PDB file of C-alpha atoms in Angstrom:
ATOM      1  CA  UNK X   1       0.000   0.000   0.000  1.00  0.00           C
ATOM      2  CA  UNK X   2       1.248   3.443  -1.238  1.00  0.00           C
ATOM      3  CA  UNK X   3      -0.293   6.817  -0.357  1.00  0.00           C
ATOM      4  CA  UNK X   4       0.721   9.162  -3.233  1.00  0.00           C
ATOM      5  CA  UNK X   5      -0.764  11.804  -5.135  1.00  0.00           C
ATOM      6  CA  UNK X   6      -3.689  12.477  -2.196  1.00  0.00           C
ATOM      7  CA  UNK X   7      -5.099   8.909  -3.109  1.00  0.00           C
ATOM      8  CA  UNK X   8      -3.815   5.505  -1.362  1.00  0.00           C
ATOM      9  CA  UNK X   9      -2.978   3.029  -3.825  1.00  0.00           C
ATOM     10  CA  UNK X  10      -3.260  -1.345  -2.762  1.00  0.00           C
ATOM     11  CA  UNK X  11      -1.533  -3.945  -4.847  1.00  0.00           C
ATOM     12  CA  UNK X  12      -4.200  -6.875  -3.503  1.00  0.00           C
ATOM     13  CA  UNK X  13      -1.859  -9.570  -5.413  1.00  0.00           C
ATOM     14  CA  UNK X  14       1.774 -11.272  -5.688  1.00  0.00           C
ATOM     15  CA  UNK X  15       4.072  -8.068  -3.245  1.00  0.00           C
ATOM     16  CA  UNK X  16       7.082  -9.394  -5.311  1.00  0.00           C
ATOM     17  CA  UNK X  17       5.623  -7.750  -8.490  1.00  0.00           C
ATOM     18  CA  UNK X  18       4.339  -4.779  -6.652  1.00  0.00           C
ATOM     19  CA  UNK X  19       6.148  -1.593  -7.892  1.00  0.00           C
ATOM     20  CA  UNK X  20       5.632   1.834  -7.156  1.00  0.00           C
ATOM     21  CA  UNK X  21       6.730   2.918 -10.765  1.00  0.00           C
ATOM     22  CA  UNK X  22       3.679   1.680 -12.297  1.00  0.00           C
ATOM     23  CA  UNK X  23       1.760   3.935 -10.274  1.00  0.00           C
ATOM     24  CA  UNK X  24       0.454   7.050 -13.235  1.00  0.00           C
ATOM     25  CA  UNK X  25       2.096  10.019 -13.303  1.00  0.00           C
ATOM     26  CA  UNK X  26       0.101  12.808 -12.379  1.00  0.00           C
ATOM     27  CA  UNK X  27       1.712  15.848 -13.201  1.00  0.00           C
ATOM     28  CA  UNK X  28      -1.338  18.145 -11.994  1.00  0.00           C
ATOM     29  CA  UNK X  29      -0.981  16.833  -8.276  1.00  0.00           C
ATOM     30  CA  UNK X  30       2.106  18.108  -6.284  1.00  0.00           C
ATOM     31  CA  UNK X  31       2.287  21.358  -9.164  1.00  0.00           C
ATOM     32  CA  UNK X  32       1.560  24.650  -7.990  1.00  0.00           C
ATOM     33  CA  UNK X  33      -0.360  25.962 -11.083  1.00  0.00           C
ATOM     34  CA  UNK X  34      -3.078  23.191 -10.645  1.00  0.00           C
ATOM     35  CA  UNK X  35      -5.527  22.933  -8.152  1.00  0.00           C
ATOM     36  CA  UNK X  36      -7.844  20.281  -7.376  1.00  0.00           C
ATOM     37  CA  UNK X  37     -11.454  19.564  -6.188  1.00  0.00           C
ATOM     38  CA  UNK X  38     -13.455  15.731  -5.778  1.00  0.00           C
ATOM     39  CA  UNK X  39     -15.379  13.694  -3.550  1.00  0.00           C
ATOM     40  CA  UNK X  40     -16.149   9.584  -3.983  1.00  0.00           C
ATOM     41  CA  UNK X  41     -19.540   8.212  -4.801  1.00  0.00           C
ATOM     42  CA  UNK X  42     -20.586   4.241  -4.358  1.00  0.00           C
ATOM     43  CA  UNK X  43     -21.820   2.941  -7.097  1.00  0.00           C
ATOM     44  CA  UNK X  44     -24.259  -0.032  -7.531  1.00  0.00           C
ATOM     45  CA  UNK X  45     -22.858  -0.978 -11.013  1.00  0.00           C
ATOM     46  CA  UNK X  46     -20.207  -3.141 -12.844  1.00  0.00           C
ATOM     47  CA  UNK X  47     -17.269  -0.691 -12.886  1.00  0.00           C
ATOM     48  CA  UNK X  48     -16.615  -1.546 -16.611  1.00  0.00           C
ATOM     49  CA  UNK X  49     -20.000   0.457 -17.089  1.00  0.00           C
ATOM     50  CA  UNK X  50     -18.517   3.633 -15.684  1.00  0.00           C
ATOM     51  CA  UNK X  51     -15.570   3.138 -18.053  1.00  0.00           C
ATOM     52  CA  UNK X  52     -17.582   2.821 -20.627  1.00  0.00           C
ATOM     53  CA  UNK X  53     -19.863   6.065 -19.817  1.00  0.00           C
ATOM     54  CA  UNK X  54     -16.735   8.324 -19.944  1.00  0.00           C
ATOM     55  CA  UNK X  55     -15.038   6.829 -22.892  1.00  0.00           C
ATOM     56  CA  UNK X  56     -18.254   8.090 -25.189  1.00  0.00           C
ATOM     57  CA  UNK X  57     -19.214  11.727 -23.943  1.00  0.00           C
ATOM     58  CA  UNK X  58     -21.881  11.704 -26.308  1.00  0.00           C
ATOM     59  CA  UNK X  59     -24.678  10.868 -23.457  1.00  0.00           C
ATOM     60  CA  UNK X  60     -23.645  14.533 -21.952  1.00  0.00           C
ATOM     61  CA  UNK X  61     -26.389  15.627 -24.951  1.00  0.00           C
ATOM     62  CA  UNK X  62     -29.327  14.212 -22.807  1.00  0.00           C
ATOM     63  CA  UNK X  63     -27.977  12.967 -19.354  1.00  0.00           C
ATOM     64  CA  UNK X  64     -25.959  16.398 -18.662  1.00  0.00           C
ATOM     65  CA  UNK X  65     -28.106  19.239 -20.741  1.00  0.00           C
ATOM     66  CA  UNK X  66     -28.128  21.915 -18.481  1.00  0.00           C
ATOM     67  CA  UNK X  67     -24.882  21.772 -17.547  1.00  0.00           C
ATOM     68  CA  UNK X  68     -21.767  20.428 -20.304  1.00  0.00           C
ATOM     69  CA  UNK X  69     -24.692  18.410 -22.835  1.00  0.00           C
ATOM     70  CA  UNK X  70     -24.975  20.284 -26.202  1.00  0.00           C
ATOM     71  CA  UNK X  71     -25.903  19.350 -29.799  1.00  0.00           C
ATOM     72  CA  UNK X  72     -22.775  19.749 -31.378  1.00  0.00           C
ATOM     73  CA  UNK X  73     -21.277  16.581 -29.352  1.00  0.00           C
ATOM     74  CA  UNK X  74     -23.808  14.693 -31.098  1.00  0.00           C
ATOM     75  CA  UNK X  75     -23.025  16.369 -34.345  1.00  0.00           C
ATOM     76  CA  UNK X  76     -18.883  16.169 -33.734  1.00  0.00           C
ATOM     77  CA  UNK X  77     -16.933  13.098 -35.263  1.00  0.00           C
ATOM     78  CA  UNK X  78     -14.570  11.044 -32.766  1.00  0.00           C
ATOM     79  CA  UNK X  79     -12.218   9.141 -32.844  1.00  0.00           C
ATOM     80  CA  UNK X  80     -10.584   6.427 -31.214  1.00  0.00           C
ATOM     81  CA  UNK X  81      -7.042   4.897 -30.964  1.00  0.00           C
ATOM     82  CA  UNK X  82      -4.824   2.323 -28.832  1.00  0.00           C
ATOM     83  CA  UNK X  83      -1.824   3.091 -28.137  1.00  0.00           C
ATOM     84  CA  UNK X  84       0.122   0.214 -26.043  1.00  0.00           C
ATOM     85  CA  UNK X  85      -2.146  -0.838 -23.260  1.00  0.00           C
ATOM     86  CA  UNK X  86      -4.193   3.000 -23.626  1.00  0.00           C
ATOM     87  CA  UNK X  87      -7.364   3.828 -25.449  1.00  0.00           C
ATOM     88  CA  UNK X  88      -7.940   7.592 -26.517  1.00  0.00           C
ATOM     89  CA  UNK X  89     -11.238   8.962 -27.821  1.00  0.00           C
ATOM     90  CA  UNK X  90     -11.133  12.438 -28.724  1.00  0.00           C
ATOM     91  CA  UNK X  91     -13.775  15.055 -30.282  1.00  0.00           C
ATOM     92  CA  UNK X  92     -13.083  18.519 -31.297  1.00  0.00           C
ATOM     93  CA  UNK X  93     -15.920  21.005 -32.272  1.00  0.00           C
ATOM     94  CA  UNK X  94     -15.348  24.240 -33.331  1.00  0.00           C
ATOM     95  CA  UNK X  95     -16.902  27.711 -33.686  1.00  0.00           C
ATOM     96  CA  UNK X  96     -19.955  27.196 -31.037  1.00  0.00           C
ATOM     97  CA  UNK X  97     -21.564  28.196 -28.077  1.00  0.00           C
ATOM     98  CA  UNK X  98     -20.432  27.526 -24.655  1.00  0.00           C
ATOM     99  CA  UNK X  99     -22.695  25.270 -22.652  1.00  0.00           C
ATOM    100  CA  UNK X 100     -23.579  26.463 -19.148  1.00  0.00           C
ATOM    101  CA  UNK X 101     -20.561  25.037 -16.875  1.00  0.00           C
ATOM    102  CA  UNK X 102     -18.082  25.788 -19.220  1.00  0.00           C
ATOM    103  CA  UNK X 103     -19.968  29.894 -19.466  1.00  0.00           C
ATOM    104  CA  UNK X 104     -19.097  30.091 -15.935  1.00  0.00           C
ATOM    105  CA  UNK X 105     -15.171  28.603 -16.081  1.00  0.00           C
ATOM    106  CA  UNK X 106     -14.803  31.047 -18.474  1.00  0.00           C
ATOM    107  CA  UNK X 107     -16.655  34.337 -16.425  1.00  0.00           C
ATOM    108  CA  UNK X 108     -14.265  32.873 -13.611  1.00  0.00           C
ATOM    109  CA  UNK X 109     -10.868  33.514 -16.052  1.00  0.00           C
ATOM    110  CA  UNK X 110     -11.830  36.968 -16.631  1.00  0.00           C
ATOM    111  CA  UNK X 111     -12.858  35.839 -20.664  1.00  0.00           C
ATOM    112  CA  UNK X 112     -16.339  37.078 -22.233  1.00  0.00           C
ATOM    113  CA  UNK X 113     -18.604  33.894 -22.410  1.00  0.00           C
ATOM    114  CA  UNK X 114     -20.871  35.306 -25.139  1.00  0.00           C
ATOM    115  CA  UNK X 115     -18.381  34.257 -27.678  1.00  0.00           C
ATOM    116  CA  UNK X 116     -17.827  31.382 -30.076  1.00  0.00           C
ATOM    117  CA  UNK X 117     -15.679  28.720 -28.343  1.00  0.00           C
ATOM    118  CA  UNK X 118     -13.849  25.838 -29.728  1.00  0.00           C
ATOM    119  CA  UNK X 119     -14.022  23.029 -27.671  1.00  0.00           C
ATOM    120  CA  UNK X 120     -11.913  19.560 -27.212  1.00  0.00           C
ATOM    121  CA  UNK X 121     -12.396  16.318 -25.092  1.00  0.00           C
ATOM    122  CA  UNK X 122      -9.656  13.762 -25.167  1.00  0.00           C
ATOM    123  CA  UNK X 123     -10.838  10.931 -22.956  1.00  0.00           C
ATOM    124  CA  UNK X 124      -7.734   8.256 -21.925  1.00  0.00           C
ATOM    125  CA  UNK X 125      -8.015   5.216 -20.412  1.00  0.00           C
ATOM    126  CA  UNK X 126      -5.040   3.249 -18.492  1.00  0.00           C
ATOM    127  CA  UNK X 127      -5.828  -0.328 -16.894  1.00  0.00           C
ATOM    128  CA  UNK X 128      -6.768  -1.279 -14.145  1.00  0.00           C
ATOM    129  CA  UNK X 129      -9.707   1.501 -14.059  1.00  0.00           C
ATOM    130  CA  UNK X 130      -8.371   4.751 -14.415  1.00  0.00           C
ATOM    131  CA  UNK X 131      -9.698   7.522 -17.074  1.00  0.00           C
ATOM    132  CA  UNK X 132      -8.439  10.611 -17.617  1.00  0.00           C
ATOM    133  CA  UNK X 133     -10.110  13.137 -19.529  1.00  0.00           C
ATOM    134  CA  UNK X 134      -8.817  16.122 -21.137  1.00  0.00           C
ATOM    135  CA  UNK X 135     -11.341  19.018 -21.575  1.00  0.00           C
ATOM    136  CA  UNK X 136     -11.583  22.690 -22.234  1.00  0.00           C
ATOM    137  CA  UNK X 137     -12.802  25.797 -24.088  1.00  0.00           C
ATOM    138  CA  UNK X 138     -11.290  28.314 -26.053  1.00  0.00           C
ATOM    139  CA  UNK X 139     -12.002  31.536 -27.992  1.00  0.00           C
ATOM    140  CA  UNK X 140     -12.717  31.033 -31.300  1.00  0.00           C
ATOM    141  CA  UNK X 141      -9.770  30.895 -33.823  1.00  0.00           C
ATOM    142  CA  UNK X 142      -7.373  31.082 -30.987  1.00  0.00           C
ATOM    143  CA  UNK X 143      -5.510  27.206 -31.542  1.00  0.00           C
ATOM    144  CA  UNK X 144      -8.406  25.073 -29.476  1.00  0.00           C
ATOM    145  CA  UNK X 145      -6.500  23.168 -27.264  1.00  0.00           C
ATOM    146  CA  UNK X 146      -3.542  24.823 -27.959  1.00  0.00           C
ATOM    147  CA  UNK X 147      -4.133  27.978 -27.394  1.00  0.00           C
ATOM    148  CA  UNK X 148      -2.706  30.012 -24.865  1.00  0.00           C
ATOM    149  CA  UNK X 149      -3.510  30.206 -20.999  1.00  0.00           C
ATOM    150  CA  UNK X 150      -5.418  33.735 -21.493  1.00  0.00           C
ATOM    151  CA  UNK X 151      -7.694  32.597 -23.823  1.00  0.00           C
ATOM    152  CA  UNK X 152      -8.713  29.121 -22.534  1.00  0.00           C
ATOM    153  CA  UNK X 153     -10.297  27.934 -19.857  1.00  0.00           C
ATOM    154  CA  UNK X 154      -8.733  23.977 -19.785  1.00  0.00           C
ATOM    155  CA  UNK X 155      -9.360  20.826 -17.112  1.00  0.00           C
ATOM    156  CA  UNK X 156      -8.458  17.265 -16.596  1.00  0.00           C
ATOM    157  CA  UNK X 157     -11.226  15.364 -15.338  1.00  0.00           C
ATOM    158  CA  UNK X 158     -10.208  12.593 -12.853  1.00  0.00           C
ATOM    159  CA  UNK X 159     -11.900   8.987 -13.212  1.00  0.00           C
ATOM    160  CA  UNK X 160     -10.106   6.638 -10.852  1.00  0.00           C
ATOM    161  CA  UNK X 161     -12.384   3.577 -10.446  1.00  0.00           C
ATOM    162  CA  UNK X 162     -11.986   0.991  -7.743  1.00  0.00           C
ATOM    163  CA  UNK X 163     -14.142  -2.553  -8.342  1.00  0.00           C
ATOM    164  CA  UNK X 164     -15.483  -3.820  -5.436  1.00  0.00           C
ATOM    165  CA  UNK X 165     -17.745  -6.512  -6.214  1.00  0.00           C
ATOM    166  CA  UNK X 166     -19.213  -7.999 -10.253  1.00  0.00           C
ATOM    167  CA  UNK X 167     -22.265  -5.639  -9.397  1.00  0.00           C
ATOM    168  CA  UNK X 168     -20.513  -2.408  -7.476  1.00  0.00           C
ATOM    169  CA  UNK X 169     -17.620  -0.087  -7.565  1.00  0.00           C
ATOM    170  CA  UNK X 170     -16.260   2.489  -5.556  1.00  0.00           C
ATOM    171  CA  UNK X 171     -15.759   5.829  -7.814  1.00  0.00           C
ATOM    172  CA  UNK X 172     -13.196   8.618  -7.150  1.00  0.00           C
ATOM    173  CA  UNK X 173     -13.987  11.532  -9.474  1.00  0.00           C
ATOM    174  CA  UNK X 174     -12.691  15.529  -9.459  1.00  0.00           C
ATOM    175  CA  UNK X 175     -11.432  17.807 -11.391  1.00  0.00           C
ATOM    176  CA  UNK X 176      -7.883  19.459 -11.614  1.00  0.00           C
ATOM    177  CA  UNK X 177      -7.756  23.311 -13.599  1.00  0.00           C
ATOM    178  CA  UNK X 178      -5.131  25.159 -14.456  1.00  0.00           C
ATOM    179  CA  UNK X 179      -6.707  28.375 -14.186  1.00  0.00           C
ATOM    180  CA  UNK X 180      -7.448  30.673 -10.799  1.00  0.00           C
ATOM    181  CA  UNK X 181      -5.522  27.889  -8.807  1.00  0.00           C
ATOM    182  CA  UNK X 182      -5.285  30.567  -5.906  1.00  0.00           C
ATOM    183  CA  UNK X 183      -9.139  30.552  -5.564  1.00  0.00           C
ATOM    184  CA  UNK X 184     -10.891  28.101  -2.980  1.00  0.00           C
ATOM    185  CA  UNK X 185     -14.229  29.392  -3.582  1.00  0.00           C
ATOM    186  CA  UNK X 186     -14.213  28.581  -6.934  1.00  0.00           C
ATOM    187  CA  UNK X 187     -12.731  24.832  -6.215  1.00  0.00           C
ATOM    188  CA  UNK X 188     -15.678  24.107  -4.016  1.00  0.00           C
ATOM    189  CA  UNK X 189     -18.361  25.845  -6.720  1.00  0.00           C
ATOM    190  CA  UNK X 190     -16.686  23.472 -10.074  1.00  0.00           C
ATOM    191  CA  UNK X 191     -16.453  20.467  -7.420  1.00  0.00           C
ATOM    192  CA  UNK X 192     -19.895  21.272  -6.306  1.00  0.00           C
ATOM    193  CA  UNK X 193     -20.876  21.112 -10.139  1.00  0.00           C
ATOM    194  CA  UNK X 194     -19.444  18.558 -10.887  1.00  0.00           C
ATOM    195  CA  UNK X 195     -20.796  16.310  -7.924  1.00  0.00           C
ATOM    196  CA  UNK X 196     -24.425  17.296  -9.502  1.00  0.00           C
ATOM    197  CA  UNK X 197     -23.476  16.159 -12.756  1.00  0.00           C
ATOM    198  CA  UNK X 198     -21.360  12.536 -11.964  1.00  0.00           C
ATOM    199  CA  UNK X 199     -24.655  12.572  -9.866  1.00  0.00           C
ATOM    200  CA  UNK X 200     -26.784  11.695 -12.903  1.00  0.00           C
ATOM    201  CA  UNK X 201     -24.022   9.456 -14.339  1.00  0.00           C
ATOM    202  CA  UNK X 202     -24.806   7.147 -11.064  1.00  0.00           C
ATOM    203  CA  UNK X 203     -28.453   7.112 -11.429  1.00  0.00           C
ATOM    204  CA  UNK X 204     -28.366   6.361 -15.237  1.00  0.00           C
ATOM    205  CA  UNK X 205     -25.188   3.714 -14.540  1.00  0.00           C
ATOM    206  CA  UNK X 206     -27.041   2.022 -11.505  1.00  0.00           C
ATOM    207  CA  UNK X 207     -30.553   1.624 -13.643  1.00  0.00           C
ATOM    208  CA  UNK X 208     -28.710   0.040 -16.425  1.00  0.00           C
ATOM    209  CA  UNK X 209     -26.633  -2.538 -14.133  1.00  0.00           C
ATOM    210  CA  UNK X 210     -30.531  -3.503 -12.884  1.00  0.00           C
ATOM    211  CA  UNK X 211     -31.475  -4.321 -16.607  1.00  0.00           C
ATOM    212  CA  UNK X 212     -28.374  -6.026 -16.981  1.00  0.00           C
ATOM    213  CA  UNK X 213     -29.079  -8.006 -13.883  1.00  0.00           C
ATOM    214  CA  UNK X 214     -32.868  -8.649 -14.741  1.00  0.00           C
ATOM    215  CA  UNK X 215     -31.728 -10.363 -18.102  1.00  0.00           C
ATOM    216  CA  UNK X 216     -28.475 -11.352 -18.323  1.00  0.00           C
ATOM    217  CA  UNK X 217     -28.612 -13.406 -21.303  1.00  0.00           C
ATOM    218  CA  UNK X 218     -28.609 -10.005 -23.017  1.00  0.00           C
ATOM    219  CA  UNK X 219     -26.112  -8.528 -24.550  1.00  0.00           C
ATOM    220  CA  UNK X 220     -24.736  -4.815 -24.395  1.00  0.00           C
ATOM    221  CA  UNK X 221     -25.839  -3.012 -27.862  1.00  0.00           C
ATOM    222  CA  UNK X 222     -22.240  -1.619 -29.235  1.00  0.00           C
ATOM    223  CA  UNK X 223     -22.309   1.213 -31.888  1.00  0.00           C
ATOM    224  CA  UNK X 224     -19.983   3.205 -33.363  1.00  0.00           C
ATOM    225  CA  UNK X 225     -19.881   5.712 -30.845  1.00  0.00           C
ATOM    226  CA  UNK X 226     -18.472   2.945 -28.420  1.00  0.00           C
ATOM    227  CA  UNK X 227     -15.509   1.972 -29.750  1.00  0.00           C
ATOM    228  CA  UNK X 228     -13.290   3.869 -26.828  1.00  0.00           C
ATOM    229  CA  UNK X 229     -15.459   1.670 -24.467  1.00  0.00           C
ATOM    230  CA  UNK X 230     -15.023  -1.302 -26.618  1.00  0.00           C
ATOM    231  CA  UNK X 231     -11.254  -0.681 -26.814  1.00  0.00           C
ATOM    232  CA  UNK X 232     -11.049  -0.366 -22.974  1.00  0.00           C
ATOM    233  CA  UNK X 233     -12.748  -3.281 -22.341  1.00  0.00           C
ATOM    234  CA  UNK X 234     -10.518  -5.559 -24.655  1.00  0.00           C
ATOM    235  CA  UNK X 235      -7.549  -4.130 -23.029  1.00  0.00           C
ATOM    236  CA  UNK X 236      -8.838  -5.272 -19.738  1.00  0.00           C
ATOM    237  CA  UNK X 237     -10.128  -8.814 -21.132  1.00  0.00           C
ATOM    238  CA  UNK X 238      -6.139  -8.986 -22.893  1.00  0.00           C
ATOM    239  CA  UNK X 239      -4.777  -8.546 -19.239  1.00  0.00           C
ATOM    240  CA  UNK X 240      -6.744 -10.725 -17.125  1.00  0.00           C
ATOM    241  CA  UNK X 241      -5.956 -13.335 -19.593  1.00  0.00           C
ATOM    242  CA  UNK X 242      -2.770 -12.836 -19.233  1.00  0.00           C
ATOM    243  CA  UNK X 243      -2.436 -12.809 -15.581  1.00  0.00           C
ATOM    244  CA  UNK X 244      -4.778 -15.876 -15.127  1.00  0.00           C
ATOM    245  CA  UNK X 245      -2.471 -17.572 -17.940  1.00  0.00           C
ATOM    246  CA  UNK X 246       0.389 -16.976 -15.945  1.00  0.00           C
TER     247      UNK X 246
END
């Protein structure tokens, strides 16, 4: 057992091939130009359906529309890759409006939130149960996620997921900004957001885990929009075979 990075980290098997280097790197943690806000929720569901849910944003449309849902998700291509034992979704839309939470990031960085935004979301998943997701706003024309630090407001949302039983998880979520690091008040008001809107992740994850447990002779319908879930879950399936091979 390891406590690093404000989160305590168990190896549960063989301690000879524990190592602290395989721990992830989380630059925003110990760095002095990122703060950080979570809490934990428990979660009646498989934890391979919470992966899922943040590797395709696309349910923000409907699940999340008053606070980070729009359209233009809907309308925005992704796309997915692996990379080693990683799966990356990302979507970029351009030239739109701001939806509510990320019209209030951007009143908090001192930028005008009646103007067109580009917007990114980069979503990364790392076995066990970790997801990492890149995600910002930025003035129209002025590089996206490369722009610079005046003219973006930019986050990293924190998924780390730990299983506890087939049917329940345990699920550490927050968010780390780059942006008015210096300003408590506005840590608790995004972490207070944010609770409201993993909030309806749980209710939608925990009602689909029922159905799932109701008839479990059915399988999960995949479509395109999946495939960073899909990817996830075969790196996960590749490992445990691995480890019960060996």
């Amino acid at each position: 057992m390891i406590e690093q990075h404000g989160f305590v980290w168990v190896w549960p098997g063989d301690a000879s091939r524990a190592s602290a280097d395989q721990l992830p790197h989380l630059h925003w943690a110990d760095h002095p130009e990122w703060a950080y806000g979570g809490g934990l929720y428990h979660i009646q569901a498989d934890y391979r359906l919470m992966i899922d849910n943040l590797m395709d944003l696309t349910h923000e449309t409907y699940v999340h529309a008053t606070s980070i849902g729009q359209p233009e998700i809907d309308e925005a291509p992704c796309k997915t890759v692996v990379e080693g034992d990683s799966a990356i979704t990302s979507r970029f839309m351009h030239n739109i409006q701001a939806p509510p939470f990320w019209k209030m990031a951007m009143r908090a960085h001192g930028l005008p939130d009646d103007q067109p935004v580009d917007r990114w979301q980069i979503c990364r998943f790392s076995p066990p149960s970790h997801v990492m997701i890149e995600v910002g706003v930025a003035l129209a024309g002025t590089g996206g996620v490369d722009a610079p630090k005046d003219k973006k407001v930019y986050s990293i949302v924190v998924d780390f997921i730990t299983p506890e039983t087939e049917t329940s998880m345990w699920y550490f979520w927050g968010m780390a900004r780059n942006f008015r690091v210096e300003d408590r008040a506005l840590t608790a008001q995004i972490r207070d957001g944010q609770g409201k809107i993993f909030a309806e992740d749980l209710e939608m994850l925990e009602r689909q885990q029922a159905n799932l447990s109701k008839w479990p002779e059915r399988s999960l319908l995949k479509l395109n929009i999946d495939a960073g879930g899909v990817q996830a879950r075969k790196v996960i399936e590749r490992l445990v075979a691995a480890e019960q091979a060996a």
